[in-house]
Tab-separated table of C-alpha atoms in Angstrom:
chain	number	residue	atom	x	y	z
A	1	MET	CA	-47.548	41.356	-21.297
A	2	PHE	CA	-44.131	39.758	-21.620
A	3	TRP	CA	-40.691	40.563	-22.973
A	4	LEU	CA	-39.228	37.865	-25.229
A	5	ASP	CA	-35.448	37.466	-25.404
A	6	ARG	CA	-33.280	35.813	-28.061
A	7	GLN	CA	-33.259	32.503	-26.184
A	8	GLY	CA	-37.053	32.335	-26.263
A	9	ARG	CA	-37.464	33.160	-22.585
A	10	LEU	CA	-40.550	35.108	-21.537
A	11	GLU	CA	-40.327	37.724	-18.789
A	12	ARG	CA	-43.536	39.185	-17.400
A	13	THR	CA	-43.672	42.977	-17.444
A	14	VAL	CA	-44.703	45.109	-14.488
A	15	ALA	CA	-47.188	47.181	-16.488
A	16	PRO	CA	-50.140	48.464	-14.462
A	17	THR	CA	-53.131	46.141	-14.661
A	18	ASN	CA	-55.593	47.127	-17.379
A	19	SER	CA	-57.678	45.715	-20.223
A	20	TYR	CA	-54.956	45.758	-22.888
A	21	ASN	CA	-55.605	44.821	-26.498
A	22	PHE	CA	-52.933	42.299	-27.501
A	23	LEU	CA	-53.206	42.485	-31.285
A	24	GLN	CA	-49.757	43.066	-32.807
A	25	SER	CA	-50.813	46.533	-34.002
A	26	ALA	CA	-52.159	47.516	-30.586
A	27	LEU	CA	-48.856	48.298	-28.846
A	28	ARG	CA	-45.600	49.931	-29.952
A	29	VAL	CA	-42.351	50.608	-28.105
A	30	SER	CA	-41.003	54.156	-28.392
A	31	PRO	CA	-37.818	54.839	-30.418
A	32	ASP	CA	-35.774	55.300	-27.229
A	33	GLY	CA	-37.200	52.133	-25.653
A	34	THR	CA	-38.531	53.828	-22.507
A	35	ARG	CA	-42.265	54.003	-23.254
A	36	VAL	CA	-44.963	51.887	-24.860
A	37	ALA	CA	-48.039	53.153	-26.697
A	38	LEU	CA	-50.881	50.764	-25.865
A	39	THR	CA	-54.472	50.211	-26.925
A	40	VAL	CA	-56.814	49.710	-23.972
A	41	ASP	CA	-60.256	48.217	-24.618
A	42	SER	CA	-62.289	50.251	-22.147
A	43	GLU	CA	-65.653	48.572	-22.790
A	44	ARG	CA	-64.163	45.126	-22.230
A	45	ALA	CA	-62.978	46.318	-18.849
A	46	SER	CA	-66.431	47.647	-17.946
A	47	GLY	CA	-68.201	44.503	-19.128
A	48	ARG	CA	-70.139	46.145	-21.957
A	49	THR	CA	-70.211	44.544	-25.388
A	50	GLY	CA	-70.681	45.560	-28.985
A	51	VAL	CA	-68.506	46.996	-31.708
A	52	ALA	CA	-68.689	50.682	-32.556
A	53	PRO	CA	-67.779	51.802	-36.093
A	54	GLY	CA	-63.999	51.692	-36.450
A	55	GLY	CA	-63.572	50.220	-32.989
A	56	THR	CA	-62.204	46.952	-31.687
A	57	ALA	CA	-63.952	43.713	-30.940
A	58	GLY	CA	-64.206	44.848	-27.322
A	59	GLY	CA	-66.135	48.007	-28.243
A	60	GLU	CA	-64.584	51.290	-27.114
A	61	SER	CA	-60.818	51.643	-27.077
A	62	ASP	CA	-58.255	54.363	-26.489
A	63	VAL	CA	-54.506	54.845	-26.727
A	64	TRP	CA	-52.479	55.113	-23.530
A	65	ILE	CA	-48.748	55.659	-22.859
A	66	TRP	CA	-46.916	53.392	-20.425
A	67	ASP	CA	-43.762	54.999	-19.037
A	68	MET	CA	-41.649	51.963	-18.145
A	69	LYS	CA	-39.178	53.866	-15.955
A	70	ARG	CA	-41.864	55.453	-13.772
A	71	ASN	CA	-44.395	52.632	-14.303
A	72	THR	CA	-47.180	55.098	-14.999
A	73	LEU	CA	-50.026	54.737	-17.473
A	74	THR	CA	-51.356	57.951	-19.043
A	75	ARG	CA	-54.339	58.207	-21.359
A	76	LEU	CA	-53.593	59.879	-24.705
A	77	SER	CA	-56.771	59.649	-26.806
A	78	LEU	CA	-60.194	60.519	-25.398
A	79	SER	CA	-62.580	59.588	-28.206
A	80	GLY	CA	-63.263	55.986	-27.208
A	81	GLN	CA	-62.244	54.941	-30.731
A	82	GLY	CA	-58.436	55.313	-30.731
A	83	ARG	CA	-56.377	52.271	-31.719
A	84	SER	CA	-53.272	51.053	-33.587
A	85	PRO	CA	-50.702	53.586	-32.291
A	86	VAL	CA	-47.350	54.316	-33.957
A	87	TRP	CA	-44.532	56.603	-32.798
A	88	THR	CA	-43.048	59.348	-34.918
A	89	PRO	CA	-39.297	58.766	-35.442
A	90	ASP	CA	-38.332	61.479	-32.947
A	91	GLY	CA	-40.591	60.004	-30.261
A	92	THR	CA	-42.425	63.258	-29.569
A	93	ARG	CA	-45.780	62.234	-31.022
A	94	VAL	CA	-47.978	59.174	-31.357
A	95	CYS	CA	-50.329	58.741	-34.293
A	96	TYR	CA	-53.305	56.396	-34.208
A	97	TYR	CA	-56.418	55.450	-36.144
A	98	ASN	CA	-59.694	56.990	-34.991
A	99	ILE	CA	-62.994	56.309	-36.843
A	100	GLY	CA	-61.570	56.771	-40.335
A	101	ASP	CA	-59.009	59.424	-39.390
A	102	VAL	CA	-55.251	59.244	-38.864
A	103	VAL	CA	-54.725	61.389	-35.762
A	104	CYS	CA	-51.431	62.567	-34.202
A	105	GLN	CA	-50.882	63.890	-30.662
A	106	ASN	CA	-47.927	65.122	-28.645
A	107	THR	CA	-47.022	62.516	-26.024
A	108	ASP	CA	-46.326	65.163	-23.366
A	109	GLY	CA	-49.986	66.222	-23.396
A	110	SER	CA	-49.396	69.615	-24.979
A	111	GLY	CA	-51.418	70.872	-27.936
A	112	GLN	CA	-54.481	69.355	-29.550
A	113	ALA	CA	-54.981	66.124	-31.461
A	114	GLN	CA	-54.385	66.750	-35.172
A	115	VAL	CA	-56.183	64.908	-37.967
A	116	VAL	CA	-53.502	64.191	-40.564
A	117	THR	CA	-55.761	62.566	-43.144
A	118	SER	CA	-58.998	60.604	-43.454
A	119	ILE	CA	-58.848	57.089	-44.939
A	120	PRO	CA	-61.823	54.754	-44.437
A	121	GLY	CA	-61.049	51.046	-44.238
A	122	VAL	CA	-57.642	51.155	-42.544
A	123	THR	CA	-57.118	48.044	-40.412
A	124	ALA	CA	-53.841	49.091	-38.758
A	125	LEU	CA	-51.163	51.771	-38.853
A	126	LYS	CA	-47.760	50.059	-39.153
A	127	MET	CA	-44.826	52.484	-38.951
A	128	PHE	CA	-43.224	55.711	-40.149
A	129	SER	CA	-40.290	55.868	-42.500
A	130	PRO	CA	-37.099	56.913	-40.652
A	131	ASP	CA	-37.339	60.460	-42.055
A	132	GLY	CA	-40.959	60.788	-40.901
A	133	THR	CA	-42.301	61.697	-44.349
A	134	ARG	CA	-44.230	58.480	-45.006
A	135	LEU	CA	-46.531	56.273	-42.961
A	136	LEU	CA	-47.485	52.696	-43.830
A	137	ALA	CA	-50.893	51.219	-43.061
A	138	THR	CA	-52.824	48.083	-43.931
A	139	HIS	CA	-56.250	48.310	-45.549
A	140	SER	CA	-59.327	46.100	-45.469
A	141	ASP	CA	-58.968	45.418	-49.214
A	142	GLY	CA	-55.701	43.542	-48.546
A	143	ASP	CA	-53.306	46.280	-49.663
A	144	ILE	CA	-50.497	48.050	-47.834
A	145	LEU	CA	-50.984	51.803	-48.116
A	146	MET	CA	-48.178	54.358	-48.189
A	147	ILE	CA	-49.344	57.692	-46.814
A	148	THR	CA	-47.079	60.532	-47.947
A	149	LEU	CA	-47.529	63.309	-45.434
A	150	GLY	CA	-48.383	66.770	-46.705
A	151	PRO	CA	-50.153	68.970	-46.550
A	152	PRO	CA	-52.056	67.512	-48.172
A	153	ALA	CA	-51.433	63.888	-47.212
A	154	VAL	CA	-51.694	61.437	-50.115
A	155	ALA	CA	-52.447	57.723	-49.687
A	156	ALA	CA	-51.789	55.110	-52.358
A	157	PRO	CA	-51.165	51.341	-52.402
A	158	LEU	CA	-47.490	50.542	-51.910
A	159	PHE	CA	-48.042	47.734	-54.389
A	160	SER	CA	-51.364	46.463	-55.711
A	161	THR	CA	-51.857	42.746	-56.276
A	162	ARG	CA	-54.788	40.371	-56.050
A	163	PHE	CA	-53.196	38.833	-52.971
A	164	VAL	CA	-53.254	39.974	-49.346
A	165	GLU	CA	-50.221	41.921	-48.086
A	166	THR	CA	-49.832	42.746	-44.406
A	167	GLY	CA	-47.242	43.336	-41.699
A	168	ALA	CA	-45.204	46.081	-43.374
A	169	ALA	CA	-41.924	47.102	-41.681
A	170	ILE	CA	-39.444	49.650	-43.068
A	171	SER	CA	-35.721	49.002	-42.544
A	172	PRO	CA	-33.751	51.384	-40.289
A	173	ASP	CA	-31.997	52.924	-43.309
A	174	GLY	CA	-35.337	53.509	-45.052
A	175	ARG	CA	-34.341	51.594	-48.193
A	176	TRP	CA	-36.316	48.362	-47.760
A	177	VAL	CA	-39.733	47.192	-46.653
A	178	ALA	CA	-40.402	43.741	-45.226
A	179	TYR	CA	-43.952	42.467	-45.488
A	180	THR	CA	-46.125	39.356	-45.561
A	181	SER	CA	-47.912	38.086	-48.685
A	182	ASN	CA	-50.134	35.028	-49.213
A	183	GLU	CA	-49.430	34.768	-52.944
A	184	SER	CA	-47.947	31.269	-52.576
A	185	GLY	CA	-51.044	29.988	-50.790
A	186	ARG	CA	-49.647	30.675	-47.321
A	187	ASN	CA	-48.157	33.707	-45.609
A	188	GLU	CA	-44.478	34.265	-46.352
A	189	VAL	CA	-42.131	37.172	-45.561
A	190	PHE	CA	-40.584	39.200	-48.399
A	191	VAL	CA	-38.191	42.152	-48.646
A	192	GLN	CA	-38.563	44.760	-51.400
A	193	SER	CA	-36.996	48.125	-52.133
A	194	PHE	CA	-38.642	51.232	-50.660
A	195	PRO	CA	-40.207	53.674	-51.397
A	196	GLU	CA	-39.912	52.926	-55.121
A	197	PRO	CA	-40.817	49.335	-56.045
A	198	GLY	CA	-38.067	47.103	-57.349
A	199	GLY	CA	-36.794	43.553	-57.085
A	200	ARG	CA	-37.751	41.559	-54.033
A	201	THR	CA	-36.491	38.573	-52.073
A	202	GLN	CA	-38.482	35.914	-50.241
A	203	ILE	CA	-37.082	35.584	-46.720
A	204	SER	CA	-39.175	32.866	-45.060
A	205	THR	CA	-39.421	29.381	-46.532
A	206	SER	CA	-42.030	27.642	-44.394
A	207	GLY	CA	-44.400	30.452	-43.497
A	208	GLY	CA	-44.005	33.715	-41.623
A	209	ILE	CA	-45.873	36.815	-40.456
A	210	GLU	CA	-45.248	40.187	-38.777
A	211	PRO	CA	-41.609	40.928	-39.731
A	212	VAL	CA	-39.593	43.286	-37.513
A	213	TRP	CA	-36.101	44.660	-38.283
A	214	SER	CA	-33.291	44.754	-35.759
A	215	ARG	CA	-32.067	48.247	-34.919
A	216	ASP	CA	-28.976	47.851	-37.124
A	217	GLY	CA	-30.992	46.411	-40.020
A	218	ARG	CA	-28.868	43.249	-40.195
A	219	GLU	CA	-31.497	40.884	-38.803
A	220	LEU	CA	-35.147	40.318	-39.546
A	221	PHE	CA	-37.443	38.762	-36.955
A	222	TYR	CA	-40.774	37.177	-37.788
A	223	VAL	CA	-43.223	34.706	-36.320
A	224	ASN	CA	-43.851	31.174	-37.555
A	225	GLY	CA	-46.356	29.339	-35.359
A	226	ASP	CA	-44.914	29.120	-31.847
A	227	ALA	CA	-41.422	30.117	-32.978
A	228	MET	CA	-39.731	33.471	-33.404
A	229	MET	CA	-37.541	33.259	-36.497
A	230	VAL	CA	-34.274	35.225	-36.600
A	231	ASN	CA	-32.978	35.772	-40.130
A	232	CYS	CA	-29.404	37.063	-40.496
A	233	LEU	CA	-29.412	39.178	-43.629
A	234	ASN	CA	-26.005	38.400	-45.135
A	235	GLY	CA	-27.059	40.135	-48.313
A	236	GLN	CA	-25.880	42.563	-50.926
A	237	VAL	CA	-27.584	45.322	-52.864
A	238	ILE	CA	-27.590	45.169	-56.657
A	239	ASN	CA	-28.047	48.515	-58.465
A	240	GLY	CA	-29.590	49.909	-55.318
A	241	THR	CA	-32.959	48.245	-55.956
A	242	VAL	CA	-32.570	44.491	-55.564
A	243	PHE	CA	-31.799	42.724	-52.286
A	244	LEU	CA	-30.082	39.383	-52.950
A	245	ALA	CA	-28.384	36.734	-50.871
A	246	ALA	CA	-24.620	37.010	-50.874
A	247	PRO	CA	-22.973	34.502	-53.263
A	248	ASN	CA	-22.403	31.081	-51.653
A	249	ASP	CA	-23.643	32.458	-48.359
A	250	PRO	CA	-27.416	31.980	-48.125
A	251	TYR	CA	-29.540	33.565	-45.477
A	252	ALA	CA	-28.869	32.014	-42.095
A	253	THR	CA	-32.150	31.425	-40.339
A	254	ARG	CA	-32.688	29.961	-36.895
A	255	ALA	CA	-35.864	29.300	-34.969
A	256	VAL	CA	-36.202	30.371	-31.349
A	257	THR	CA	-39.004	28.453	-29.648
A	258	ILE	CA	-41.092	30.712	-27.449
A	259	LEU	CA	-40.802	28.918	-24.108
A	260	GLY	CA	-44.092	28.592	-22.289
A	261	SER	CA	-46.093	29.411	-25.399
A	262	THR	CA	-49.585	27.934	-25.557
A	263	GLY	CA	-50.096	28.735	-29.201
A	264	ARG	CA	-52.354	31.685	-28.411
């Protein structure tokens, strides 16, 4: 694993050696930046093969917590089918997908794992809204789901189209969602109002996936091939529902080449 800075430099982490899953949805940094929730493919490490229902390509997997200050790795899930972890906004719990269930656990090891809801076909949990009342997930049918937590929890498509939408990321103020859609024939990054649908703005112009907001919500990062794109959102809000470029001041986008990238 590596850290990537704004100049495109890669710095190897000192995480304990293990069989980490490196899909984008397989690891998440905690809100305070001190821990990382990771997916570890345990069967890959043991040399066994096969895919269990709801598991990863490596077979069994579980969620672990890496404490970066202490450099310790602690197992969180025990089912052999835990994957795609996300942190709650207060950093006290991690939720993950487990054989059709959305499960949440306290990160300090106290209490029992709690099944929040059951949703077959989820491909990845993405993130909570800042107030912790909603959780976004991607589904095998190509939709982004918004799970409104209960009880009972209710899941519904954030927006239903005949295209594939992925990579959902909610802005720090909870008013916008960035996502990827292939409606143009290739993946591009868009921003739309949240949680109620409204006007939207296309951010990328030559392809883009996996958008991530800066902590202050004024920049949007996404990947385009071997480059990390940094988009400065010099925008304005119209009627609270439409995100538009500021007049005569279009989005400023720059590409940061990932130094040492092999394209993998």
